[in-house]
CSV table of C-alpha atoms in Angstrom, one decimal:
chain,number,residue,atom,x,y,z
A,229,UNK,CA,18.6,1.5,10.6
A,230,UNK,CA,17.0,-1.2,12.8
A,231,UNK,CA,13.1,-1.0,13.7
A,232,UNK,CA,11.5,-1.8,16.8
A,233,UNK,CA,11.7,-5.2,18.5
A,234,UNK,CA,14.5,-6.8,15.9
A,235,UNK,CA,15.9,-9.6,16.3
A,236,UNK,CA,19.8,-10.6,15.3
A,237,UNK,CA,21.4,-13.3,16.0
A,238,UNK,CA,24.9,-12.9,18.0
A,239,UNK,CA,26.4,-15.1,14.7
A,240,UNK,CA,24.2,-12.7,11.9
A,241,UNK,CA,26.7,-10.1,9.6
A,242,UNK,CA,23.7,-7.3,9.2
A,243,UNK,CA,25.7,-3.9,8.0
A,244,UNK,CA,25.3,-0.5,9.6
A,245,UNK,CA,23.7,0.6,6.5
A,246,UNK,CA,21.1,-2.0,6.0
A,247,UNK,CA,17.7,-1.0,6.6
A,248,UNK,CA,15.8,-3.6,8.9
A,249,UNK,CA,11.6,-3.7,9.9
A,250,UNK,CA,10.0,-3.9,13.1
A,251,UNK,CA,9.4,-7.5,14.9
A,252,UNK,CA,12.2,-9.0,12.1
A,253,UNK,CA,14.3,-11.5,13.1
A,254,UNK,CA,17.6,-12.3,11.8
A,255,UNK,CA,18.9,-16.2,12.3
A,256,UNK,CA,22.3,-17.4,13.2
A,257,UNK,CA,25.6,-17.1,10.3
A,258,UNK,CA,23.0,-14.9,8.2
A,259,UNK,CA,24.6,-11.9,6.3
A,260,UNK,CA,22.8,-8.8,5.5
A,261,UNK,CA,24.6,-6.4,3.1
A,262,UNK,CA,24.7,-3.0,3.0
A,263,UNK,CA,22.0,-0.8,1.4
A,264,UNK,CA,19.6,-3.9,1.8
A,265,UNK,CA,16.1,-3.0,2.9
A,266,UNK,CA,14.1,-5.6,4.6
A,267,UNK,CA,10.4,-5.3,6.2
A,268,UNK,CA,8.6,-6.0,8.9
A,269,UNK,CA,7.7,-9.2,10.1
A,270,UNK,CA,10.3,-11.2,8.5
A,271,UNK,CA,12.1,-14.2,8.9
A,272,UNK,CA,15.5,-14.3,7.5
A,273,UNK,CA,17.0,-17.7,8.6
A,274,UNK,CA,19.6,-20.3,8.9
A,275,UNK,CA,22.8,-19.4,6.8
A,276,UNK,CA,20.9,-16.6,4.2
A,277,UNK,CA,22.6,-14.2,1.9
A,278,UNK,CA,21.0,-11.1,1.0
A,279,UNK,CA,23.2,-9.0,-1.1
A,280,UNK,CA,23.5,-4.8,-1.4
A,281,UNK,CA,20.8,-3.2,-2.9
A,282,UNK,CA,18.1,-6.0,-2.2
A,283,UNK,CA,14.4,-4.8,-1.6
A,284,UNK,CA,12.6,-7.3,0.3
A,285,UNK,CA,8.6,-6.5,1.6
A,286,UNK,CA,7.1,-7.7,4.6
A,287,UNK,CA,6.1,-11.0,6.3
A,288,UNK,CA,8.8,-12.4,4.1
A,289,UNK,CA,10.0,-15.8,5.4
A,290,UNK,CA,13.1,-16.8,3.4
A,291,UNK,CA,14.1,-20.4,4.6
A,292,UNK,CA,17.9,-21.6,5.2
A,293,UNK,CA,20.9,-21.5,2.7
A,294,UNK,CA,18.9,-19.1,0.2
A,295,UNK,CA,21.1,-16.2,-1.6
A,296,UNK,CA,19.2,-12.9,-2.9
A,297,UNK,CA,21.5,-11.2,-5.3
A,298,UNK,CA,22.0,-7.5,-6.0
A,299,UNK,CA,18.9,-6.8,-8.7
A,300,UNK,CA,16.5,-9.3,-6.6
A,301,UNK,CA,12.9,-7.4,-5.4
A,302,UNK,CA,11.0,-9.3,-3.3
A,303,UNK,CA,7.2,-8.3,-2.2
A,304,UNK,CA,5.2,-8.6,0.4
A,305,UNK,CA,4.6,-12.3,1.7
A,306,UNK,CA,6.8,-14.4,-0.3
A,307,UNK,CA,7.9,-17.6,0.5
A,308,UNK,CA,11.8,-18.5,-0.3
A,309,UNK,CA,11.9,-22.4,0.4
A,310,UNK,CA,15.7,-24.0,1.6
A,311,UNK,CA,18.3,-23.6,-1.0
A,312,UNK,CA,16.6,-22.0,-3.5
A,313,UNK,CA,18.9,-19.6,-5.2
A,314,UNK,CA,18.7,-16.6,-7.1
A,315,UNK,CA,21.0,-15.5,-10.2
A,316,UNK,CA,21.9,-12.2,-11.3
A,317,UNK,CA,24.1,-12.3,-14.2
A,318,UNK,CA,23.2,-13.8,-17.5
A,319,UNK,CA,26.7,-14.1,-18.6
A,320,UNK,CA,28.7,-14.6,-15.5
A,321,UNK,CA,32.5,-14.7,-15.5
A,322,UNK,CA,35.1,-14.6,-12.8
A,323,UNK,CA,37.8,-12.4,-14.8
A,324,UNK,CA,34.2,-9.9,-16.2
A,325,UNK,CA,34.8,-6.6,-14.3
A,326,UNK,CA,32.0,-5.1,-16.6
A,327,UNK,CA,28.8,-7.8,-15.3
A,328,UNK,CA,25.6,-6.6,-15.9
A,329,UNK,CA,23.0,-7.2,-13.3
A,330,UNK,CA,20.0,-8.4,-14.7
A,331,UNK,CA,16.7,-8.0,-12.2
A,332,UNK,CA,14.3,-10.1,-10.9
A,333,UNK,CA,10.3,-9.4,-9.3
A,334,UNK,CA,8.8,-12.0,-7.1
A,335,UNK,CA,5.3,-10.5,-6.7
A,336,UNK,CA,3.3,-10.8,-3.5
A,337,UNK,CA,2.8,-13.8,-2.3
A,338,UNK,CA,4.3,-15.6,-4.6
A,339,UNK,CA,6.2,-19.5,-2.6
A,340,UNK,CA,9.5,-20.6,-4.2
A,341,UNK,CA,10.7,-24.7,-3.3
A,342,UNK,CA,13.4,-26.2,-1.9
A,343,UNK,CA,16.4,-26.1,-4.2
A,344,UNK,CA,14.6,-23.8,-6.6
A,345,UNK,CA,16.9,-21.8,-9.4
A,346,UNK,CA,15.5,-18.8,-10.4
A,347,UNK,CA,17.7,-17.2,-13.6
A,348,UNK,CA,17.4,-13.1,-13.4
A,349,UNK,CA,15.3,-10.8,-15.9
A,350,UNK,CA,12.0,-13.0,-15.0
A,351,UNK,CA,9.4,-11.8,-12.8
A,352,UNK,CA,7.5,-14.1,-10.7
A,353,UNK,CA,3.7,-13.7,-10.5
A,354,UNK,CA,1.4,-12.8,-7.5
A,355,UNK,CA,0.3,-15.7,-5.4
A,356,UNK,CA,1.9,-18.7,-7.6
A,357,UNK,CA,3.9,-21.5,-6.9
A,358,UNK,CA,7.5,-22.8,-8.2
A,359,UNK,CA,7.7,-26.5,-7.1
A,360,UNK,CA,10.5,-27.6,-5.3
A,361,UNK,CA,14.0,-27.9,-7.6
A,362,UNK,CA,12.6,-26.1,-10.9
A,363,UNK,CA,14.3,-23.8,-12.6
A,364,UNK,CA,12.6,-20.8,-13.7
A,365,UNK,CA,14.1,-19.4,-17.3
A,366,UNK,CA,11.0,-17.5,-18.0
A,367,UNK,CA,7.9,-15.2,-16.3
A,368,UNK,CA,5.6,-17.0,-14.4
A,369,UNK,CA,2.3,-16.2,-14.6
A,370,UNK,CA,0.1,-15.3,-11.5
A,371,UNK,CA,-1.4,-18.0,-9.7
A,372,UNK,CA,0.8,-20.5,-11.5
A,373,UNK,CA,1.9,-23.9,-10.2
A,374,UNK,CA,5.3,-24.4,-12.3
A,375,UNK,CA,7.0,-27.3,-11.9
A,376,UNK,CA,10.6,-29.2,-13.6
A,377,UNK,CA,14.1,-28.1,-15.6
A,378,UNK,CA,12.9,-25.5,-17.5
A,379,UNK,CA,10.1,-25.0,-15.5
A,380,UNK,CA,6.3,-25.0,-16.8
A,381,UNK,CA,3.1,-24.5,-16.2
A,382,UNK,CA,0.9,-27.5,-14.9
A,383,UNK,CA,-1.6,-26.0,-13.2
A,384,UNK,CA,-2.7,-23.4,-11.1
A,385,UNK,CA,-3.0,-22.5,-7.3
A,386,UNK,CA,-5.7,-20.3,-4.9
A,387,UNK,CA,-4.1,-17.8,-2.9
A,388,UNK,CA,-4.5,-20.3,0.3
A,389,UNK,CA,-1.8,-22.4,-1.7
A,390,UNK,CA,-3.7,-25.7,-2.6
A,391,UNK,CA,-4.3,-26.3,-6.7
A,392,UNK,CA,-7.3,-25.1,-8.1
A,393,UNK,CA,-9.5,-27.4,-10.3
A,394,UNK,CA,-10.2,-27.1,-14.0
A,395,UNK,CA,-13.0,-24.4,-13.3
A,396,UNK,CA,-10.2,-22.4,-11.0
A,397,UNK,CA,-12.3,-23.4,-7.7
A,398,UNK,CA,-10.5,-24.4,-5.0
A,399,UNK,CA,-12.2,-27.0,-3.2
A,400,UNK,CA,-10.1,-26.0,0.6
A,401,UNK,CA,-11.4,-22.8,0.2
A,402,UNK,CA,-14.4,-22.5,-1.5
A,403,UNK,CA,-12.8,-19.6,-3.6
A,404,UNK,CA,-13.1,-19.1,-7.3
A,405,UNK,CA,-10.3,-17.6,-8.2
A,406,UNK,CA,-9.9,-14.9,-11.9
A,407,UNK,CA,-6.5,-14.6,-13.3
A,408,UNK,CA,-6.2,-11.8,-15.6
């Protein structure tokens, strides 16, 4: 089902069964599987993979070459940088015919960088940031700036996106921001 004033691109693969938002637009050699729910006000671009059975929210931009696996949720105005990747499987095999999904949460507005691995079964906090090539092997907390292979936490960021300061003020802002 497609909403009102989608857009897809003559080179997108978006199944019949796929459930598309209003004002979504859908970016050339894209593939949309079935079963996969996506919001309103999205950008899905360049070259992305979104798999059966995905749940992605609205104002979702998801940047070129990224894959969202089966077991991948994604909230409400998330960021997916270029080439980050998602995994599914903890134990992944090609001659397997019994893989387990394991799931993943990226909370609202959570931004994921450039050539960023996140490994399933960790849920990614509200309104934090994963620094461009990290890989994530455990939760990140909200309002986290995680960084590095495995990733951790140096810092953290206001919802506007800029780092806070040792107080959790963020000077662009003027925001004081309580994590819980």
């Amino acid at each position: 089902m497609k909403g009102e004033n989608v857009y897809i691109h003559g080179t997108a693969e978006v199944s019949d069964k796929a459930n598309i938002g209003k004002n979504t637009k859908v970016w050339n050699l894209a593939q949309v599987r079935e079963n996969a729910s996506i919001g309103e006000n999205c950008i899905i671009s360049k070259n992305v993979y979104i798999d059966s059975d995905v749940t992605i929210g609205n104002n979702v931009k998801i940047q070129n070459n990224v894959n969202v696996y089966h077991g991948v949720t994604i909230e409400d105005d998330v960021f997916c940088g270029p080439s980050m990747t998602f995994t599914n499987d903890f134990y992944p095999r090609a001659f397997n015919k019994e893989w387990k999904v394991t799931k993943t949460l990226v909370k609202k507005g959570a931004s994921i960088g450039a050539n960023a691995t996140i490994v399933c079964g960790n849920t990614i906090g509200e309104y934090s940031m994963i620094g461009s090539g990290s890989v994530v092997t455990k939760d990140v907390e909200p309002y986290s700036l995680v960084v590095g292979n495995p990733a951790r936490k140096i810092g953290y960021v206001c919802k506007c996106g800029n780092r806070l300061d040792n107080n959790m003020y963020c000077s662009e802002c003027k925001k004081t921001i309580e994590v819980k």
